[in-house]
Coordinates of C-alpha atoms in Angstrom, one line a residue:
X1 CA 0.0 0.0 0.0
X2 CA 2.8 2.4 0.6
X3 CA 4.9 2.0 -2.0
X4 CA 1.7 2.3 -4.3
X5 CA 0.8 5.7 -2.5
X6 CA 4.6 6.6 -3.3
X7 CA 4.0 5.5 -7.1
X8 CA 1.2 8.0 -6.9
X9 CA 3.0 11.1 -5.3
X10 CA 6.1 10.3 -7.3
X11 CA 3.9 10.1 -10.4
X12 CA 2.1 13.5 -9.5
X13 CA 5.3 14.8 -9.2
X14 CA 6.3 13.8 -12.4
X15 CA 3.4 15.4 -13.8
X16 CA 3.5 18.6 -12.4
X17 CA 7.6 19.3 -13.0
X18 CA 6.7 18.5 -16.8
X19 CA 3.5 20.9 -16.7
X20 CA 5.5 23.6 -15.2
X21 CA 7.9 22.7 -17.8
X22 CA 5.3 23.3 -20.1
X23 CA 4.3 26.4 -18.7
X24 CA 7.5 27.6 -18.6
X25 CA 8.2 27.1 -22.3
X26 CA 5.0 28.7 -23.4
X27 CA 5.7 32.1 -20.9
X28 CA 9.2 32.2 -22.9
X29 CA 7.9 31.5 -26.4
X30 CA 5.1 34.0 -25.5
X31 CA 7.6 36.3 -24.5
X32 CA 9.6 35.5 -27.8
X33 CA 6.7 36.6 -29.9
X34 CA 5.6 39.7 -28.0
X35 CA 9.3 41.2 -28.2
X36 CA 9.6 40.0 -31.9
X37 CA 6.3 42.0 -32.3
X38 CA 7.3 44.9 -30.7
X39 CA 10.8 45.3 -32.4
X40 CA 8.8 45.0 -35.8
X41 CA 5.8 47.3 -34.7
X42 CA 9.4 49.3 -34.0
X43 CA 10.7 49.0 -37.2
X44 CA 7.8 49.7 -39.1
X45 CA 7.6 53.0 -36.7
X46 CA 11.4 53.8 -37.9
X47 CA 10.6 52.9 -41.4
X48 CA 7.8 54.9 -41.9
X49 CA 9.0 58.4 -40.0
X50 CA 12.8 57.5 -42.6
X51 CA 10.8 56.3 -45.8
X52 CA 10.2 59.3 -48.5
X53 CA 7.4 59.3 -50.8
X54 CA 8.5 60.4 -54.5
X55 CA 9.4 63.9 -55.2
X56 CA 7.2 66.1 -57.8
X57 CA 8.9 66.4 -60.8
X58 CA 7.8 69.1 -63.9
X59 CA 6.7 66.0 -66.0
X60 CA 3.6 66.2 -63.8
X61 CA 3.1 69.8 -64.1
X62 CA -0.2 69.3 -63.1
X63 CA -2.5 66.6 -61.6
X64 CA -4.8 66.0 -64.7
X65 CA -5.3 62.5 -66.3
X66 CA -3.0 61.9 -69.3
X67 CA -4.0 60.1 -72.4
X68 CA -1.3 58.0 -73.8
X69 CA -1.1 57.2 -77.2
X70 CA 0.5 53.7 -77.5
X71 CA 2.7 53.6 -80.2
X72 CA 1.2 56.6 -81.2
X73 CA -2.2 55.0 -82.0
X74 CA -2.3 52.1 -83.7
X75 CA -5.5 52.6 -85.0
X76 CA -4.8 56.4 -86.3
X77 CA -2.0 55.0 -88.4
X78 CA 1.7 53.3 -88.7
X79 CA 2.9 52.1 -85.3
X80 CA 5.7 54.8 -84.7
X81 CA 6.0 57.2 -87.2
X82 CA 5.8 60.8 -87.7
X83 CA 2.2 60.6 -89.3
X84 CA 0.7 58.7 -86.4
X85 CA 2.3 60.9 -84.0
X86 CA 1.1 64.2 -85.4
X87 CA -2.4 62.8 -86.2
X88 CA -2.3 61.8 -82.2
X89 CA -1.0 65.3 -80.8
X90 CA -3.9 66.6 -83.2
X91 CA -6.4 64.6 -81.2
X92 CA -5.2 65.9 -78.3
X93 CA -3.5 63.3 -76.8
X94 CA -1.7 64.4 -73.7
X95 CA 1.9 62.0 -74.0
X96 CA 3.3 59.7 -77.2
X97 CA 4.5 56.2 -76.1
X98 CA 7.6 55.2 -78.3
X99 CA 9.9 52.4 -78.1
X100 CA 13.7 52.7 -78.7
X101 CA 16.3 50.4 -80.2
X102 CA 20.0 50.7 -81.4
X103 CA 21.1 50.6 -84.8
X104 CA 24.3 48.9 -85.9
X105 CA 26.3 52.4 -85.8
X106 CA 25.0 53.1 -82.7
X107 CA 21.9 55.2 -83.3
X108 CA 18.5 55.3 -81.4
X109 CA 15.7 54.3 -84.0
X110 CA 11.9 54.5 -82.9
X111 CA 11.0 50.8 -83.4
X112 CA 8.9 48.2 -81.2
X113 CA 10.0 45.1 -82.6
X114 CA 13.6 43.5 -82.8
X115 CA 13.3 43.1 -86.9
X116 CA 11.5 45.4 -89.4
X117 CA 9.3 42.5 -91.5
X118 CA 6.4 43.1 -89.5
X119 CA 5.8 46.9 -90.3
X120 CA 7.8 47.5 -93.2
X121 CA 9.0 46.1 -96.3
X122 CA 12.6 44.7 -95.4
X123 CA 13.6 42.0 -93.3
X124 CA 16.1 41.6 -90.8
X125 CA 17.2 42.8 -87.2
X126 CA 17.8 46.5 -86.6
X127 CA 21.2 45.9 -85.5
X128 CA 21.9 44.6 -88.9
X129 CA 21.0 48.0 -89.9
X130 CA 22.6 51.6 -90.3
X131 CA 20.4 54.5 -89.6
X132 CA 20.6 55.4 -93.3
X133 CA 19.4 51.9 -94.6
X134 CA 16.4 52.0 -91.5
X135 CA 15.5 55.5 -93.4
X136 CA 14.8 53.7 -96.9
X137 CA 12.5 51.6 -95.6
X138 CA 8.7 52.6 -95.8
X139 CA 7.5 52.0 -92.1
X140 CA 3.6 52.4 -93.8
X141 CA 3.7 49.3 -96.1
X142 CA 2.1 46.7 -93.9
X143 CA -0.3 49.2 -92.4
X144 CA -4.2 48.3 -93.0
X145 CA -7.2 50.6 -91.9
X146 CA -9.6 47.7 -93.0
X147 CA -7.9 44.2 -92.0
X148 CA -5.4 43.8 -95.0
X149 CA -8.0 44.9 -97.8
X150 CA -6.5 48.5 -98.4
X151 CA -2.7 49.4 -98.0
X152 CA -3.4 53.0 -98.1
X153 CA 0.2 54.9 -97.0
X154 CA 2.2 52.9 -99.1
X155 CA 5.1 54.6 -100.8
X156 CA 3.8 57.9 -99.8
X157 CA 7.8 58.0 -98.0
X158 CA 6.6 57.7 -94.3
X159 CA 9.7 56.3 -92.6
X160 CA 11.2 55.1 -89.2
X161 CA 12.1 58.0 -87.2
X162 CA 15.1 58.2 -85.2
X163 CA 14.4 59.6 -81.1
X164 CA 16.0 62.6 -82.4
X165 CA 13.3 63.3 -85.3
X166 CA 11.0 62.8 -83.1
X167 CA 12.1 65.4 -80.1
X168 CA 12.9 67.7 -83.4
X169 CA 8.9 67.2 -84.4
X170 CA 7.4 67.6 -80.7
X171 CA 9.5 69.7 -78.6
X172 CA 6.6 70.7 -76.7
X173 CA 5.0 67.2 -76.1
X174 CA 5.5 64.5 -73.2
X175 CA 7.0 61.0 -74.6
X176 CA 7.2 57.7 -72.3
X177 CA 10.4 56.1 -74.1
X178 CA 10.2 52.3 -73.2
X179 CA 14.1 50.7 -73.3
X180 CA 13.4 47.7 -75.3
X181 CA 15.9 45.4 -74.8
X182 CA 18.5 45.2 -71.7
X183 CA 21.4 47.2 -73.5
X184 CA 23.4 48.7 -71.2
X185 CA 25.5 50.4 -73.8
X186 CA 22.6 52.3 -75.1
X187 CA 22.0 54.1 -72.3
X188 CA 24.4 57.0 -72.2
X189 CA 23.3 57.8 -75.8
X190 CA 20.0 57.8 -75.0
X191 CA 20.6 60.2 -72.0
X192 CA 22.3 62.5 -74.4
X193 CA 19.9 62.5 -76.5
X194 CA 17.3 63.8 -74.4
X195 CA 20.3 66.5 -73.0
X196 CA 21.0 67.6 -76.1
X197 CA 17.2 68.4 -77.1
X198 CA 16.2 70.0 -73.8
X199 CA 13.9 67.1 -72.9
X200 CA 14.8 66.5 -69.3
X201 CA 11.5 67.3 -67.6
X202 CA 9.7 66.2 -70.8
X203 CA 10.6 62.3 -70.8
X204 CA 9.3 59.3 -68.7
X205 CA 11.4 56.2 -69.3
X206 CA 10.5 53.1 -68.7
X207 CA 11.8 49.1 -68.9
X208 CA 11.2 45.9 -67.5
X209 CA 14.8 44.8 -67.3
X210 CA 15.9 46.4 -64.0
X211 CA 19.8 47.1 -64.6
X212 CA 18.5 49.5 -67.6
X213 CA 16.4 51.3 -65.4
X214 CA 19.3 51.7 -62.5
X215 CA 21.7 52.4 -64.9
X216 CA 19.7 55.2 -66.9
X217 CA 19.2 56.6 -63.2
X218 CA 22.4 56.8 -62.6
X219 CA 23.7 59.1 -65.6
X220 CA 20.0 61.0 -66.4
X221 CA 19.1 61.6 -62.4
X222 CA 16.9 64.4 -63.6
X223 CA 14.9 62.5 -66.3
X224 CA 11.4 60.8 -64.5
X225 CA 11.3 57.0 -64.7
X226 CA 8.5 54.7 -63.9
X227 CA 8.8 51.2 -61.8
X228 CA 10.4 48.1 -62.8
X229 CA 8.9 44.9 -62.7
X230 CA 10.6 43.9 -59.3
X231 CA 9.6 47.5 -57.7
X232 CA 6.0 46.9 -59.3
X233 CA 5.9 43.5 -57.5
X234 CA 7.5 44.8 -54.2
X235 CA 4.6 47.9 -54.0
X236 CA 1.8 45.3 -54.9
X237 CA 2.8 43.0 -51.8
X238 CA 3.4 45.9 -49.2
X239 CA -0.3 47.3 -50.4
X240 CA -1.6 44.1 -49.9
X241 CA -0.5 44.2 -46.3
X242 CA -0.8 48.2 -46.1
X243 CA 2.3 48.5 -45.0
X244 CA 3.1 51.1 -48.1
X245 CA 4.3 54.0 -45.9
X246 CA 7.6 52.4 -45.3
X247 CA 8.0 52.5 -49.4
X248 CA 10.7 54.7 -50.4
X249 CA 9.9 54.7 -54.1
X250 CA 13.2 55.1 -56.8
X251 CA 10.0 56.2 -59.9
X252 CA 7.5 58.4 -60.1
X253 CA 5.1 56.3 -61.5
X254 CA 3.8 52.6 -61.9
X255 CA 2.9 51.5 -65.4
X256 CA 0.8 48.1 -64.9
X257 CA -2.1 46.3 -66.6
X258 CA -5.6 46.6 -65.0
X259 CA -4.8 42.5 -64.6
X260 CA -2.4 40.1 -64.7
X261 CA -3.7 36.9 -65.6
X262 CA -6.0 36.3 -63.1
X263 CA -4.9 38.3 -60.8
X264 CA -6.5 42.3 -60.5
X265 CA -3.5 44.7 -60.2
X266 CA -5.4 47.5 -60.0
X267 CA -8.3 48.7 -58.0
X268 CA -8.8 51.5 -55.9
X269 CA -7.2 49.9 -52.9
X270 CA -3.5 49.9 -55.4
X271 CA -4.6 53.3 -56.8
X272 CA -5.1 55.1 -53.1
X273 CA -1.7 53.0 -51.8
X274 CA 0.3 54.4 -54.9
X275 CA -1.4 58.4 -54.2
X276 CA -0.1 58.0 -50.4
X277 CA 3.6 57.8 -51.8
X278 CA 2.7 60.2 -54.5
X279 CA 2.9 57.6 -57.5
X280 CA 1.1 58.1 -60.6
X281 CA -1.2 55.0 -61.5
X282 CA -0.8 54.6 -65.3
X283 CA -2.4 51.4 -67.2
X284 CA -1.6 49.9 -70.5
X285 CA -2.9 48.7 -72.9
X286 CA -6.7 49.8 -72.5
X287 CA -8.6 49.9 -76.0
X288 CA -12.1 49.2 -74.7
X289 CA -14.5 52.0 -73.6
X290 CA -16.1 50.0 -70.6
X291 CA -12.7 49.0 -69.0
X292 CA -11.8 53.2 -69.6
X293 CA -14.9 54.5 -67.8
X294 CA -13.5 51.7 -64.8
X295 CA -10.4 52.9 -64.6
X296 CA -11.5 56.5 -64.6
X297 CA -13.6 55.7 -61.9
X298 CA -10.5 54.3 -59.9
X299 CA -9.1 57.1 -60.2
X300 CA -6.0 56.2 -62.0
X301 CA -3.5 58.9 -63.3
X302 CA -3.4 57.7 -67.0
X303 CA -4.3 55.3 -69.6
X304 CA -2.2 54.0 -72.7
X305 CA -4.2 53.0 -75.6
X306 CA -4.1 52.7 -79.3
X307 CA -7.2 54.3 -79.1
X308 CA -6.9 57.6 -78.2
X309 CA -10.1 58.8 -79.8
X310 CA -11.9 56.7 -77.5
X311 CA -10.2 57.7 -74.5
X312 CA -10.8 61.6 -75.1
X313 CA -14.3 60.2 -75.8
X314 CA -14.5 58.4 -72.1
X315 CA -13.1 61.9 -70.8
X316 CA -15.8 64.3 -72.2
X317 CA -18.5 61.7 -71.1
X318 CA -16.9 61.4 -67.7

């Protein structure tokens, strides 16, 4: 009988030490999390009071909506040419979206596609090319107002313009300049460029390769830029957990689709996150009228489209 009642105390014993044990575990594991959530309540304190929001720059000389004509309009003419261009500033349009590329003796051509065989009638990559040869090809042969029927600019000598032709033709107008391709060497020509014609404040630039955009920062520090893909991704996530004040954003604006796949980018949740760090919300490629009046609605910042008709249309209507 005694040595059972000594199984039993020794047994209770057990029990208890390993409950304390327990207990004491959990208290230090409690503590653990309440001091790991104080330090980052901390850090996000520290983060927010240090993080900046993005500077004004003249590019945004005011705070009305832009119209962005994508490639100039696709549907007012030639994808990047002078025609297109001047029938888009003549609509109204507020900025011209152009692409650059380098030519094989080192010049900046205005050209979305690696090779010209889809928009003109050569063949071959541009680096193959020298600005000359790009200039005696007709950019308006494969152009179509009615689906392939009509060919209606042909031979009238429309022609690929180089970035400099085109700051020579619209001194006065905005252009988003999209770095096509990750080539680093490009760069300082493309910054002197825009030096050399007094476009500065007058240029966004934009690329989805990051080391373009970090290096183009580096040597143009006055030009505006918009976000890379990675900065784009980084801003979605920290909006997601509205933790956006501690952004310290390197652009002025982010240029993203309404969605991506199936996921929405951009509602007014994004668009209010973006305002807070004083980010422009601009959204390609919109060509439908419904999805324009949306994003209006949003309040978004700007809209590219190779539809600028319909976009001044939305605007009037709005």
């Amino acid at each position: 009988m005694k040595n059972w009642q000594l199984f039993i105390v020794s047994s209770s014993d057990s029990m208890t030490k390993k409950t304390r044990m327990k207990i004491a575990i959990a208290k230090r594991s409690l503590k653990y999390i309440l001091g790991s959530f104080i330090l980052l309540l901390i850090l996000f304190w520290v983060l927010s009071f240090v993080a900046k929001p993005a500077p004004d720059h003249p590019y945004f000389y005011s705070d009305e909506f832009m119209v962005i004509a994508h490639r100039g309009g696709l549907s007012l003419g030639p994808e990047h040419t002078l025609y297109t261009y001047q029938r888009a500033v003549q609509l109204g349009v507020d900025v011209l979206e152009i692409d650059v590329r380098v030519t094989k003796d080192g010049q900046l051509v205005v050209i979305h596609d690696r090779t010209v065989n889809r928009t003109t009638n050569g063949t071959g990559s541009i680096e193959n090319y020298n600005l000359a040869d790009m200039h005696t090809l007709d950019a308006a042969y494969r152009w179509s107002p009615d689906g392939g029927n009509t060919f209606p600019l042909r031979g009238k000598g429309i022609k690929i313009p180089s970035l400099s032709e085109v700051f020579q033709e619209f001194p006065q107008m905005r252009i988003n300049i999209e770095i096509k391709e990750p080539q680093a060497a490009m760069i300082p020509t493309l910054c002197r460029i825009i030096q050399d014609h007094n476009m500065l404040q007058k240029v966004m630039i934009a690329s989805f390769d990051a080391g373009s955009l970090k290096k183009f920062r580096s040597i143009c520090p006055g030009a505006a830029t918009s976000a890379g893909t990675s900065e784009v991704i980084f801003f979605y996530l920290l909006q997601k957990m509205r933790l956006e004040s501690i952004y310290s954003p390197n652009a002025l604006a982010l240029q993203v689709p309404e969605k991506y796949g199936a996921l929405q980018v951009v509602n007014r949740r994004f668009v209010e996150a973006a305002h807070k760090r004083n980010l422009r919300v601009q959204v390609w490629t919109i060509n439908d009228i419904d999805s324009m009046k949306r994003l209006l609605k949003l309040g978004v910042d700007g809209v590219m489209t190779d539809y600028p008709q319909r976009l001044l249309g939305a605007l009037k209507k709005k």
